[in-house]
mmCIF file of N, CA, C and O and ligand atoms in Angstrom:
data_model
loop_
_atom_site.group_PDB
_atom_site.id
_atom_site.type_symbol
_atom_site.label_atom_id
_atom_site.label_comp_id
_atom_site.label_asym_id
_atom_site.label_seq_id
_atom_site.Cartn_x
_atom_site.Cartn_y
_atom_site.Cartn_z
ATOM 1 N N MET A 156 0.839 -1.197 0.000
ATOM 2 C CA MET A 156 0.000 0.000 0.000
ATOM 3 C C MET A 156 0.876 1.250 0.000
ATOM 4 O O MET A 156 1.843 1.315 0.740
ATOM 5 N N THR A 157 0.524 2.216 -0.819
ATOM 6 C CA THR A 157 1.291 3.460 -0.846
ATOM 7 C C THR A 157 0.760 4.400 0.227
ATOM 8 O O THR A 157 -0.355 4.225 0.728
ATOM 9 N N CYS A 158 1.583 5.391 0.558
ATOM 10 C CA CYS A 158 1.176 6.371 1.566
ATOM 11 C C CYS A 158 -0.073 7.123 1.109
ATOM 12 O O CYS A 158 -0.953 7.427 1.910
ATOM 13 N N LYS A 159 -0.128 7.398 -0.185
ATOM 14 C CA LYS A 159 -1.282 8.128 -0.714
ATOM 15 C C LYS A 159 -2.567 7.321 -0.501
ATOM 16 O O LYS A 159 -3.570 7.838 -0.019
ATOM 17 N N GLU A 160 -2.501 6.025 -0.855
ATOM 18 C CA GLU A 160 -3.659 5.140 -0.662
ATOM 19 C C GLU A 160 -4.068 5.123 0.800
ATOM 20 O O GLU A 160 -5.244 5.222 1.143
ATOM 21 N N CYS A 161 -3.054 4.959 1.649
ATOM 22 C CA CYS A 161 -3.295 4.849 3.087
ATOM 23 C C CYS A 161 -3.995 6.103 3.599
ATOM 24 O O CYS A 161 -5.000 6.012 4.312
ATOM 25 N N GLN A 162 -3.483 7.254 3.200
ATOM 26 C CA GLN A 162 -4.036 8.498 3.727
ATOM 27 C C GLN A 162 -5.434 8.776 3.172
ATOM 28 O O GLN A 162 -6.250 9.411 3.837
ATOM 29 N N GLN A 163 -5.712 8.248 1.986
ATOM 30 C CA GLN A 163 -7.064 8.404 1.442
ATOM 31 C C GLN A 163 -8.062 7.541 2.214
ATOM 32 O O GLN A 163 -9.262 7.788 2.185
ATOM 33 N N MET A 164 -7.543 6.491 2.872
ATOM 34 C CA MET A 164 -8.428 5.573 3.603
ATOM 35 C C MET A 164 -8.731 6.050 5.018
ATOM 36 O O MET A 164 -9.603 5.497 5.682
ATOM 37 N N ILE A 165 -8.012 7.071 5.469
ATOM 38 C CA ILE A 165 -8.176 7.513 6.858
ATOM 39 C C ILE A 165 -9.630 7.883 7.196
ATOM 40 O O ILE A 165 -10.155 7.412 8.209
ATOM 41 N N PRO A 166 -10.317 8.678 6.375
ATOM 42 C CA PRO A 166 -11.723 8.991 6.717
ATOM 43 C C PRO A 166 -12.585 7.740 6.858
ATOM 44 O O PRO A 166 -13.418 7.651 7.759
ATOM 45 N N ASP A 167 -12.368 6.753 5.979
ATOM 46 C CA ASP A 167 -13.131 5.509 6.065
ATOM 47 C C ASP A 167 -12.774 4.736 7.329
ATOM 48 O O ASP A 167 -13.628 4.113 7.949
ATOM 49 N N TYR A 168 -11.481 4.784 7.670
ATOM 50 C CA TYR A 168 -11.062 4.130 8.916
ATOM 51 C C TYR A 168 -11.782 4.765 10.098
ATOM 52 O O TYR A 168 -12.323 4.080 10.955
ATOM 53 N N MET A 169 -11.804 6.098 10.121
ATOM 54 C CA MET A 169 -12.424 6.824 11.230
ATOM 55 C C MET A 169 -13.912 6.498 11.343
ATOM 56 O O MET A 169 -14.473 6.487 12.425
ATOM 57 N N ASN A 170 -14.547 6.234 10.199
ATOM 58 C CA ASN A 170 -15.984 5.951 10.215
ATOM 59 C C ASN A 170 -16.298 4.456 10.245
ATOM 60 O O ASN A 170 -17.459 4.072 10.088
ATOM 61 N N ASN A 171 -15.251 3.646 10.399
ATOM 62 C CA ASN A 171 -15.416 2.182 10.407
ATOM 63 C C ASN A 171 -16.006 1.651 9.105
ATOM 64 O O ASN A 171 -16.797 0.712 9.113
ATOM 65 N N TYR A 172 -15.646 2.264 7.999
ATOM 66 C CA TYR A 172 -16.181 1.830 6.707
ATOM 67 C C TYR A 172 -15.262 0.841 5.991
ATOM 68 O O TYR A 172 -15.641 0.293 4.966
ATOM 69 N N LEU A 173 -14.059 0.626 6.526
ATOM 70 C CA LEU A 173 -13.105 -0.224 5.803
ATOM 71 C C LEU A 173 -13.510 -1.688 5.888
ATOM 72 O O LEU A 173 -13.943 -2.174 6.929
ATOM 73 N N LYS A 174 -13.341 -2.398 4.776
ATOM 74 C CA LYS A 174 -13.591 -3.835 4.777
ATOM 75 C C LYS A 174 -12.427 -4.505 5.509
ATOM 76 O O LYS A 174 -11.329 -3.954 5.556
ATOM 77 N N PRO A 175 -12.658 -5.722 6.080
ATOM 78 C CA PRO A 175 -11.605 -6.378 6.867
ATOM 79 C C PRO A 175 -10.243 -6.409 6.183
ATOM 80 O O PRO A 175 -9.228 -6.117 6.805
ATOM 81 N N LYS A 176 -10.209 -6.742 4.910
ATOM 82 C CA LYS A 176 -8.926 -6.821 4.209
ATOM 83 C C LYS A 176 -8.252 -5.455 4.116
ATOM 84 O O LYS A 176 -7.052 -5.325 4.307
ATOM 85 N N GLU A 177 -9.070 -4.448 3.810
ATOM 86 C CA GLU A 177 -8.547 -3.086 3.706
ATOM 87 C C GLU A 177 -8.039 -2.624 5.066
ATOM 88 O O GLU A 177 -6.971 -2.020 5.168
ATOM 89 N N LEU A 178 -8.830 -2.941 6.088
ATOM 90 C CA LEU A 178 -8.473 -2.533 7.440
ATOM 91 C C LEU A 178 -7.131 -3.138 7.832
ATOM 92 O O LEU A 178 -6.276 -2.478 8.409
ATOM 93 N N LYS A 179 -6.928 -4.408 7.496
ATOM 94 C CA LYS A 179 -5.688 -5.086 7.829
ATOM 95 C C LYS A 179 -4.495 -4.401 7.152
ATOM 96 O O LYS A 179 -3.489 -4.128 7.777
ATOM 97 N N ARG A 180 -4.646 -4.139 5.861
ATOM 98 C CA ARG A 180 -3.572 -3.479 5.114
ATOM 99 C C ARG A 180 -3.310 -2.088 5.677
ATOM 100 O O ARG A 180 -2.172 -1.659 5.799
ATOM 101 N N PHE A 181 -4.401 -1.405 6.011
ATOM 102 C CA PHE A 181 -4.297 -0.059 6.557
ATOM 103 C C PHE A 181 -3.506 -0.073 7.865
ATOM 104 O O PHE A 181 -2.547 0.682 8.033
ATOM 105 N N ILE A 182 -3.900 -0.949 8.785
ATOM 106 C CA ILE A 182 -3.242 -1.009 10.093
ATOM 107 C C ILE A 182 -1.775 -1.404 9.934
ATOM 108 O O ILE A 182 -0.897 -0.816 10.559
ATOM 109 N N ASN A 183 -1.522 -2.386 9.068
ATOM 110 C CA ASN A 183 -0.136 -2.792 8.828
ATOM 111 C C ASN A 183 0.704 -1.610 8.350
ATOM 112 O O ASN A 183 1.822 -1.414 8.802
ATOM 113 N N HIS A 184 0.145 -0.850 7.432
ATOM 114 C CA HIS A 184 0.891 0.286 6.891
ATOM 115 C C HIS A 184 1.138 1.336 7.964
ATOM 116 O O HIS A 184 2.250 1.821 8.130
ATOM 117 N N VAL A 185 0.079 1.659 8.715
ATOM 118 C CA VAL A 185 0.191 2.702 9.734
ATOM 119 C C VAL A 185 1.230 2.318 10.791
ATOM 120 O O VAL A 185 1.969 3.160 11.287
ATOM 121 N N HIS A 186 1.317 1.034 11.091
ATOM 122 C CA HIS A 186 2.282 0.576 12.087
ATOM 123 C C HIS A 186 3.718 0.686 11.596
ATOM 124 O O HIS A 186 4.638 0.784 12.388
ATOM 125 N N THR A 187 3.903 0.632 10.286
ATOM 126 C CA THR A 187 5.265 0.647 9.768
ATOM 127 C C THR A 187 5.650 1.981 9.148
ATOM 128 O O THR A 187 6.793 2.178 8.762
ATOM 129 N N CYS A 188 4.701 2.904 9.043
ATOM 130 C CA CYS A 188 4.981 4.176 8.370
ATOM 131 C C CYS A 188 4.666 5.331 9.314
ATOM 132 O O CYS A 188 3.503 5.589 9.622
ATOM 133 N N SER A 189 5.711 6.009 9.784
ATOM 134 C CA SER A 189 5.506 7.073 10.771
ATOM 135 C C SER A 189 4.759 8.254 10.157
ATOM 136 O O SER A 189 3.985 8.926 10.830
ATOM 137 N N GLN A 190 4.965 8.453 8.864
ATOM 138 C CA GLN A 190 4.306 9.587 8.195
ATOM 139 C C GLN A 190 2.780 9.416 8.225
ATOM 140 O O GLN A 190 2.046 10.340 8.565
ATOM 141 N N CYS A 191 2.323 8.222 7.874
ATOM 142 C CA CYS A 191 0.880 7.965 7.851
ATOM 143 C C CYS A 191 0.322 7.880 9.263
ATOM 144 O O CYS A 191 -0.825 8.247 9.507
ATOM 145 N N TYR A 192 1.147 7.392 10.185
ATOM 146 C CA TYR A 192 0.714 7.335 11.581
ATOM 147 C C TYR A 192 0.416 8.740 12.087
ATOM 148 O O TYR A 192 -0.612 8.988 12.713
ATOM 149 N N GLU A 193 1.338 9.663 11.755
ATOM 150 C CA GLU A 193 1.145 11.050 12.184
ATOM 151 C C GLU A 193 -0.079 11.668 11.516
ATOM 152 O O GLU A 193 -0.818 12.429 12.141
ATOM 153 N N GLU A 194 -0.285 11.316 10.272
ATOM 154 C CA GLU A 194 -1.455 11.809 9.542
ATOM 155 C C GLU A 194 -2.738 11.324 10.224
ATOM 156 O O GLU A 194 -3.671 12.079 10.436
ATOM 157 N N LEU A 195 -2.732 10.047 10.570
ATOM 158 C CA LEU A 195 -3.894 9.460 11.250
ATOM 159 C C LEU A 195 -4.104 10.125 12.608
ATOM 160 O O LEU A 195 -5.227 10.429 13.001
ATOM 161 N N GLU A 196 -2.996 10.379 13.296
ATOM 162 C CA GLU A 196 -3.052 11.014 14.606
ATOM 163 C C GLU A 196 -3.711 12.394 14.496
ATOM 164 O O GLU A 196 -4.566 12.749 15.304
ATOM 165 N N THR A 197 -3.336 13.118 13.467
ATOM 166 C CA THR A 197 -3.923 14.445 13.238
ATOM 167 C C THR A 197 -5.436 14.336 13.076
ATOM 168 O O THR A 197 -6.192 15.119 13.649
ATOM 169 N N TYR A 198 -5.867 13.325 12.303
ATOM 170 C CA TYR A 198 -7.302 13.103 12.095
ATOM 171 C C TYR A 198 -8.009 12.816 13.408
ATOM 172 O O TYR A 198 -9.093 13.323 13.655
ATOM 173 N N VAL A 199 -7.359 11.978 14.220
ATOM 174 C CA VAL A 199 -7.968 11.617 15.506
ATOM 175 C C VAL A 199 -8.095 12.854 16.377
ATOM 176 O O VAL A 199 -9.129 13.078 17.012
ATOM 177 N N ILE A 200 -7.050 13.683 16.376
ATOM 178 C CA ILE A 200 -7.079 14.908 17.187
ATOM 179 C C ILE A 200 -8.220 15.817 16.733
ATOM 180 O O ILE A 200 -9.021 16.284 17.544
ATOM 181 N N VAL A 201 -8.306 16.025 15.421
ATOM 182 C CA VAL A 201 -9.351 16.897 14.876
ATOM 183 C C VAL A 201 -10.730 16.343 15.213
ATOM 184 O O VAL A 201 -11.623 17.072 15.657
ATOM 185 N N SER A 202 -10.881 15.020 15.027
ATOM 186 C CA SER A 202 -12.157 14.376 15.291
ATOM 187 C C SER A 202 -12.543 14.515 16.760
ATOM 188 O O SER A 202 -13.688 14.830 17.090
ATOM 189 N N LEU A 203 -11.560 14.315 17.643
ATOM 190 C CA LEU A 203 -11.824 14.433 19.084
ATOM 191 C C LEU A 203 -12.133 15.872 19.455
ATOM 192 O O LEU A 203 -13.046 16.137 20.227
ATOM 193 N N ALA A 204 -11.372 16.776 18.874
ATOM 194 C CA ALA A 204 -11.579 18.194 19.161
ATOM 195 C C ALA A 204 -13.002 18.586 18.793
ATOM 196 O O ALA A 204 -13.680 19.295 19.541
ATOM 197 N N THR A 205 -13.462 18.087 17.651
ATOM 198 C CA THR A 205 -14.821 18.387 17.208
ATOM 199 C C THR A 205 -15.836 17.831 18.198
ATOM 200 O O THR A 205 -16.792 18.494 18.572
ATOM 201 N N GLN A 206 -15.580 16.575 18.623
ATOM 202 C CA GLN A 206 -16.484 15.940 19.591
ATOM 203 C C GLN A 206 -16.550 16.721 20.887
ATOM 204 O O GLN A 206 -17.624 17.017 21.399
ATOM 205 N N VAL A 207 -15.361 17.069 21.413
ATOM 206 C CA VAL A 207 -15.292 17.798 22.684
ATOM 207 C C VAL A 207 -16.000 19.132 22.536
ATOM 208 O O VAL A 207 -16.769 19.558 23.389
ATOM 209 N N PHE A 208 -15.777 19.770 21.377
ATOM 210 C CA PHE A 208 -16.400 21.062 21.127
ATOM 211 C C PHE A 208 -17.925 20.908 21.088
ATOM 212 O O PHE A 208 -18.659 21.697 21.667
ATOM 213 N N ASP A 209 -18.387 19.848 20.418
ATOM 214 C CA ASP A 209 -19.822 19.593 20.299
ATOM 215 C C ASP A 209 -20.453 19.342 21.666
ATOM 216 O O ASP A 209 -21.528 19.832 21.959
ATOM 217 N N GLU A 210 -19.761 18.529 22.436
ATOM 218 C CA GLU A 210 -20.332 18.162 23.740
ATOM 219 C C GLU A 210 -20.032 19.200 24.799
ATOM 220 O O GLU A 210 -20.491 19.102 25.923
ATOM 221 N N ASN A 211 -19.221 20.163 24.412
ATOM 222 C CA ASN A 211 -18.845 21.240 25.328
ATOM 223 C C ASN A 211 -18.236 20.666 26.611
ATOM 224 O O ASN A 211 -18.475 21.166 27.712
ATOM 225 N N ALA A 212 -17.508 19.598 26.450
ATOM 226 C CA ALA A 212 -16.946 18.926 27.612
ATOM 227 C C ALA A 212 -15.511 19.376 27.839
ATOM 228 O O ALA A 212 -14.798 19.712 26.904
ATOM 229 N N ASP A 213 -15.121 19.375 29.075
ATOM 230 C CA ASP A 213 -13.765 19.773 29.414
ATOM 231 C C ASP A 213 -12.948 18.522 29.709
ATOM 232 O O ASP A 213 -12.667 18.186 30.841
ATOM 233 N N VAL A 214 -12.604 17.825 28.655
ATOM 234 C CA VAL A 214 -11.889 16.570 28.817
ATOM 235 C C VAL A 214 -10.568 16.635 28.065
ATOM 236 O O VAL A 214 -10.521 17.111 26.936
ATOM 237 N N SER A 215 -9.528 16.169 28.685
ATOM 238 C CA SER A 215 -8.260 16.089 27.964
ATOM 239 C C SER A 215 -7.977 14.629 27.654
ATOM 240 O O SER A 215 -8.181 13.750 28.485
ATOM 241 N N TYR A 216 -7.541 14.371 26.438
ATOM 242 C CA TYR A 216 -7.308 13.001 26.012
ATOM 243 C C TYR A 216 -5.828 12.757 25.790
ATOM 244 O O TYR A 216 -5.099 13.654 25.391
ATOM 245 N N ASP A 217 -5.410 11.549 26.041
ATOM 246 C CA ASP A 217 -4.077 11.128 25.652
ATOM 247 C C ASP A 217 -4.210 10.550 24.238
ATOM 248 O O ASP A 217 -4.603 9.398 24.055
ATOM 249 N N ILE A 218 -3.908 11.383 23.260
ATOM 250 C CA ILE A 218 -4.192 11.020 21.867
ATOM 251 C C ILE A 218 -3.478 9.741 21.455
ATOM 252 O O ILE A 218 -4.074 8.845 20.885
ATOM 253 N N LYS A 219 -2.171 9.682 21.756
ATOM 254 C CA LYS A 219 -1.388 8.505 21.356
ATOM 255 C C LYS A 219 -1.992 7.236 21.946
ATOM 256 O O LYS A 219 -2.144 6.230 21.276
ATOM 257 N N ASP A 220 -2.336 7.308 23.226
ATOM 258 C CA ASP A 220 -2.911 6.167 23.929
ATOM 259 C C ASP A 220 -4.234 5.776 23.291
ATOM 260 O O ASP A 220 -4.510 4.608 23.034
ATOM 261 N N LEU A 221 -5.036 6.790 23.015
ATOM 262 C CA LEU A 221 -6.351 6.566 22.420
ATOM 263 C C LEU A 221 -6.232 5.916 21.047
ATOM 264 O O LEU A 221 -6.949 4.967 20.721
ATOM 265 N N LEU A 222 -5.296 6.419 20.258
ATOM 266 C CA LEU A 222 -5.103 5.899 18.903
ATOM 267 C C LEU A 222 -4.603 4.454 18.969
ATOM 268 O O LEU A 222 -5.079 3.593 18.228
ATOM 269 N N GLU A 223 -3.658 4.194 19.885
ATOM 270 C CA GLU A 223 -3.147 2.832 20.041
ATOM 271 C C GLU A 223 -4.276 1.877 20.412
ATOM 272 O O GLU A 223 -4.373 0.777 19.879
ATOM 273 N N LYS A 224 -5.127 2.319 21.335
ATOM 274 C CA LYS A 224 -6.246 1.475 21.766
ATOM 275 C C LYS A 224 -7.173 1.180 20.601
ATOM 276 O O LYS A 224 -7.642 0.064 20.423
ATOM 277 N N ASP A 225 -7.437 2.210 19.810
ATOM 278 C CA ASP A 225 -8.329 2.050 18.669
ATOM 279 C C ASP A 225 -7.735 1.073 17.658
ATOM 280 O O ASP A 225 -8.427 0.180 17.158
ATOM 281 N N LEU A 226 -6.440 1.226 17.382
ATOM 282 C CA LEU A 226 -5.771 0.329 16.435
ATOM 283 C C LEU A 226 -5.789 -1.102 16.960
ATOM 284 O O LEU A 226 -6.063 -2.050 16.222
ATOM 285 N N ASN A 227 -5.495 -1.263 18.255
ATOM 286 C CA ASN A 227 -5.482 -2.602 18.854
ATOM 287 C C ASN A 227 -6.855 -3.255 18.799
ATOM 288 O O ASN A 227 -6.979 -4.436 18.489
ATOM 289 N N GLU A 228 -7.870 -2.450 19.107
ATOM 290 C CA GLU A 228 -9.232 -2.972 19.109
ATOM 291 C C GLU A 228 -9.606 -3.475 17.715
ATOM 292 O O GLU A 228 -10.167 -4.561 17.559
ATOM 293 N N LYS A 229 -9.228 -2.705 16.700
ATOM 294 C CA LYS A 229 -9.577 -3.110 15.338
ATOM 295 C C LYS A 229 -8.777 -4.335 14.897
ATOM 296 O O LYS A 229 -9.276 -5.181 14.170
ATOM 297 N N GLU A 230 -7.535 -4.416 15.375
ATOM 298 C CA GLU A 230 -6.736 -5.614 15.076
ATOM 299 C C GLU A 230 -7.356 -6.842 15.725
ATOM 300 O O GLU A 230 -7.388 -7.916 15.142
ATOM 301 N N ASN A 231 -7.850 -6.665 16.960
ATOM 302 C CA ASN A 231 -8.513 -7.771 17.658
ATOM 303 C C ASN A 231 -9.746 -8.235 16.898
ATOM 304 O O ASN A 231 -10.001 -9.424 16.793
ATOM 305 N N GLN A 232 -10.494 -7.272 16.389
ATOM 306 C CA GLN A 232 -11.691 -7.623 15.612
ATOM 307 C C GLN A 232 -11.303 -8.459 14.401
ATOM 308 O O GLN A 232 -11.971 -9.427 14.063
ATOM 309 N N LEU A 233 -10.183 -8.076 13.769
ATOM 310 C CA LEU A 233 -9.722 -8.830 12.606
ATOM 311 C C LEU A 233 -9.346 -10.250 12.999
ATOM 312 O O LEU A 233 -9.655 -11.206 12.313
ATOM 313 N N ARG A 234 -8.641 -10.368 14.156
ATOM 314 C CA ARG A 234 -8.218 -11.684 14.622
ATOM 315 C C ARG A 234 -9.421 -12.567 14.942
ATOM 316 O O ARG A 234 -9.446 -13.734 14.598
ATOM 317 N N LYS A 235 -10.432 -11.964 15.609
ATOM 318 C CA LYS A 235 -11.637 -12.721 15.942
ATOM 319 C C LYS A 235 -12.330 -13.198 14.677
ATOM 320 O O LYS A 235 -12.822 -14.309 14.604
ATOM 321 N N ARG A 236 -12.370 -12.333 13.677
ATOM 322 C CA ARG A 236 -13.018 -12.667 12.418
ATOM 323 C C ARG A 236 -12.305 -13.846 11.765
ATOM 324 O O ARG A 236 -12.934 -14.781 11.284
ATOM 325 N N LYS A 237 -10.965 -13.827 11.810
ATOM 326 C CA LYS A 237 -10.164 -14.898 11.232
ATOM 327 C C LYS A 237 -10.484 -16.221 11.939
ATOM 328 O O LYS A 237 -10.633 -17.258 11.305
ATOM 329 N N ARG A 238 -10.593 -16.146 13.282
ATOM 330 C CA ARG A 238 -10.908 -17.345 14.054
ATOM 331 C C ARG A 238 -12.267 -17.907 13.654
ATOM 332 O O ARG A 238 -12.440 -19.107 13.531
ATOM 333 N N ARG A 239 -13.253 -17.017 13.451
ATOM 334 C CA ARG A 239 -14.589 -17.462 13.040
ATOM 335 C C ARG A 239 -14.537 -18.171 11.692
ATOM 336 O O ARG A 239 -15.198 -19.182 11.488
ATOM 337 N N VAL A 240 -13.744 -17.635 10.771
ATOM 338 C CA VAL A 240 -13.630 -18.240 9.444
ATOM 339 C C VAL A 240 -13.010 -19.631 9.562
ATOM 340 O O VAL A 240 -13.493 -20.591 8.953
ATOM 341 N N ILE A 241 -11.965 -19.768 10.375
ATOM 342 C CA ILE A 241 -11.313 -21.069 10.564
ATOM 343 C C ILE A 241 -12.298 -22.070 11.159
ATOM 344 O O ILE A 241 -12.394 -23.211 10.714
ATOM 345 N N LEU A 242 -13.053 -21.604 12.169
ATOM 346 C CA LEU A 242 -14.055 -22.464 12.815
ATOM 347 C C LEU A 242 -15.089 -22.948 11.798
ATOM 348 O O LEU A 242 -15.462 -24.121 11.777
ATOM 349 N N LEU A 243 -15.529 -22.033 10.971
ATOM 350 C CA LEU A 243 -16.516 -22.365 9.935
ATOM 351 C C LEU A 243 -15.950 -23.415 8.982
ATOM 352 O O LEU A 243 -16.624 -24.390 8.624
ATOM 353 N N LEU A 244 -14.689 -23.258 8.599
ATOM 354 C CA LEU A 244 -14.044 -24.217 7.704
ATOM 355 C C LEU A 244 -13.970 -25.597 8.341
ATOM 356 O O LEU A 244 -14.188 -26.615 7.689
ATOM 357 N N ILE A 245 -13.661 -25.626 9.646
ATOM 358 C CA ILE A 245 -13.603 -26.906 10.360
ATOM 359 C C ILE A 245 -14.976 -27.573 10.352
ATOM 360 O O ILE A 245 -15.107 -28.768 10.095
ATOM 361 N N PHE A 246 -16.016 -26.778 10.614
ATOM 362 C CA PHE A 246 -17.381 -27.305 10.589
ATOM 363 C C PHE A 246 -17.715 -27.921 9.237
ATOM 364 O O PHE A 246 -18.276 -29.006 9.149
ATOM 365 N N ILE A 247 -17.363 -27.193 8.190
ATOM 366 C CA ILE A 247 -17.645 -27.682 6.834
ATOM 367 C C ILE A 247 -16.911 -29.001 6.587
ATOM 368 O O ILE A 247 -17.470 -29.959 6.058
ATOM 369 N N LEU A 248 -15.651 -29.038 7.027
ATOM 370 C CA LEU A 248 -14.836 -30.240 6.854
ATOM 371 C C LEU A 248 -15.458 -31.429 7.582
ATOM 372 O O LEU A 248 -15.602 -32.517 7.016
ATOM 373 N N VAL A 249 -15.851 -31.199 8.834
ATOM 374 C CA VAL A 249 -16.478 -32.260 9.630
ATOM 375 C C VAL A 249 -17.763 -32.734 8.955
ATOM 376 O O VAL A 249 -18.030 -33.935 8.843
ATOM 377 N N PHE A 250 -18.531 -31.773 8.479
ATOM 378 C CA PHE A 250 -19.773 -32.101 7.801
ATOM 379 C C PHE A 250 -19.508 -32.975 6.568
ATOM 380 O O PHE A 250 -20.180 -33.985 6.336
ATOM 381 N N LEU A 251 -18.489 -32.596 5.797
ATOM 382 C CA LEU A 251 -18.145 -33.349 4.587
ATOM 383 C C LEU A 251 -17.711 -34.771 4.930
ATOM 384 O O LEU A 251 -18.092 -35.738 4.260
ATOM 385 N N ILE A 252 -16.914 -34.892 5.990
ATOM 386 C CA ILE A 252 -16.452 -36.222 6.407
ATOM 387 C C ILE A 252 -17.634 -37.087 6.837
ATOM 388 O O ILE A 252 -17.764 -38.245 6.433
ATOM 389 N N LEU A 253 -18.534 -36.468 7.662
ATOM 390 C CA LEU A 253 -19.726 -37.192 8.098
ATOM 391 C C LEU A 253 -20.567 -37.640 6.901
ATOM 392 O O LEU A 253 -21.055 -38.771 6.842
ATOM 393 N N ASP A 254 -20.692 -36.731 5.965
ATOM 394 C CA ASP A 254 -21.461 -37.014 4.764
ATOM 395 C C ASP A 254 -20.848 -38.191 4.003
ATOM 396 O O ASP A 254 -21.542 -39.097 3.534
ATOM 397 N N MET A 255 -19.523 -38.190 3.930
ATOM 398 C CA MET A 255 -18.800 -39.257 3.239
ATOM 399 C C MET A 255 -19.015 -40.601 3.942
ATOM 400 O O MET A 255 -19.302 -41.622 3.305
ATOM 401 N N ILE A 256 -18.907 -40.563 5.274
ATOM 402 C CA ILE A 256 -19.096 -41.782 6.072
ATOM 403 C C ILE A 256 -20.511 -42.327 5.870
ATOM 404 O O ILE A 256 -20.705 -43.524 5.638
ATOM 405 N N LEU A 257 -21.501 -41.440 5.929
ATOM 406 C CA LEU A 257 -22.888 -41.856 5.749
ATOM 407 C C LEU A 257 -23.120 -42.430 4.350
ATOM 408 O O LEU A 257 -23.823 -43.428 4.184
ATOM 409 N N THR A 258 -22.498 -41.815 3.370
ATOM 410 C CA THR A 258 -22.651 -42.290 1.983
ATOM 411 C C THR A 258 -22.050 -43.680 1.839
ATOM 412 O O THR A 258 -22.659 -44.592 1.252
ATOM 413 N N ILE A 259 -20.854 -43.871 2.399
ATOM 414 C CA ILE A 259 -20.190 -45.179 2.332
ATOM 415 C C ILE A 259 -21.067 -46.224 3.035
ATOM 416 O O ILE A 259 -21.301 -47.323 2.524
ATOM 417 N N HIS A 260 -21.559 -45.833 4.219
ATOM 418 C CA HIS A 260 -22.421 -46.705 4.996
ATOM 419 C C HIS A 260 -23.661 -47.100 4.178
ATOM 420 O O HIS A 260 -24.049 -48.257 4.101
ATOM 421 N N TRP A 261 -24.257 -46.102 3.559
ATOM 422 C CA TRP A 261 -25.462 -46.306 2.759
ATOM 423 C C TRP A 261 -25.184 -47.210 1.554
ATOM 424 O O TRP A 261 -25.987 -48.094 1.200
ATOM 425 N N LEU A 262 -24.024 -47.030 0.938
ATOM 426 C CA LEU A 262 -23.640 -47.840 -0.222
ATOM 427 C C LEU A 262 -23.427 -49.303 0.175
ATOM 428 O O LEU A 262 -23.676 -50.221 -0.610
ATOM 429 N N ASN A 263 -22.956 -49.531 1.382
ATOM 430 C CA ASN A 263 -22.676 -50.888 1.851
ATOM 431 C C ASN A 263 -23.922 -51.639 2.290
ATOM 432 O O ASN A 263 -23.861 -52.845 2.507
ATOM 433 N N MET A 264 -25.033 -50.896 2.455
ATOM 434 C CA MET A 264 -26.234 -51.541 2.943
ATOM 435 C C MET A 264 -26.935 -52.382 1.881
ATOM 436 O O MET A 264 -26.751 -52.243 0.717
HETATM 437 ZN ZN1 ZN B 419 2.721 5.726 4.633
#
């Protein structure tokens, strides 16, 4: 992924619009590219500032911490999704084996 691509995806990342594959590539890039990380950080700051302004709240945020948490949370979601896919594949495999056994059994009758 190029920096340009990555930075174009930031608004979608902020709105949770990225598809799992895109999200994975995005997070990987942000983790390895300080330029895009800083760009993302700026977005988070602006977004938070807008929120605080809207809610008229007097809250100070640790931006880096917040961004790290957000990135980690999204990575966890990706990992959970991967686990679900593997589980589904195992189910299908078991089903196919059972089906095969039943067919063999039926043929022998
Ligand atoms: Zn980059």
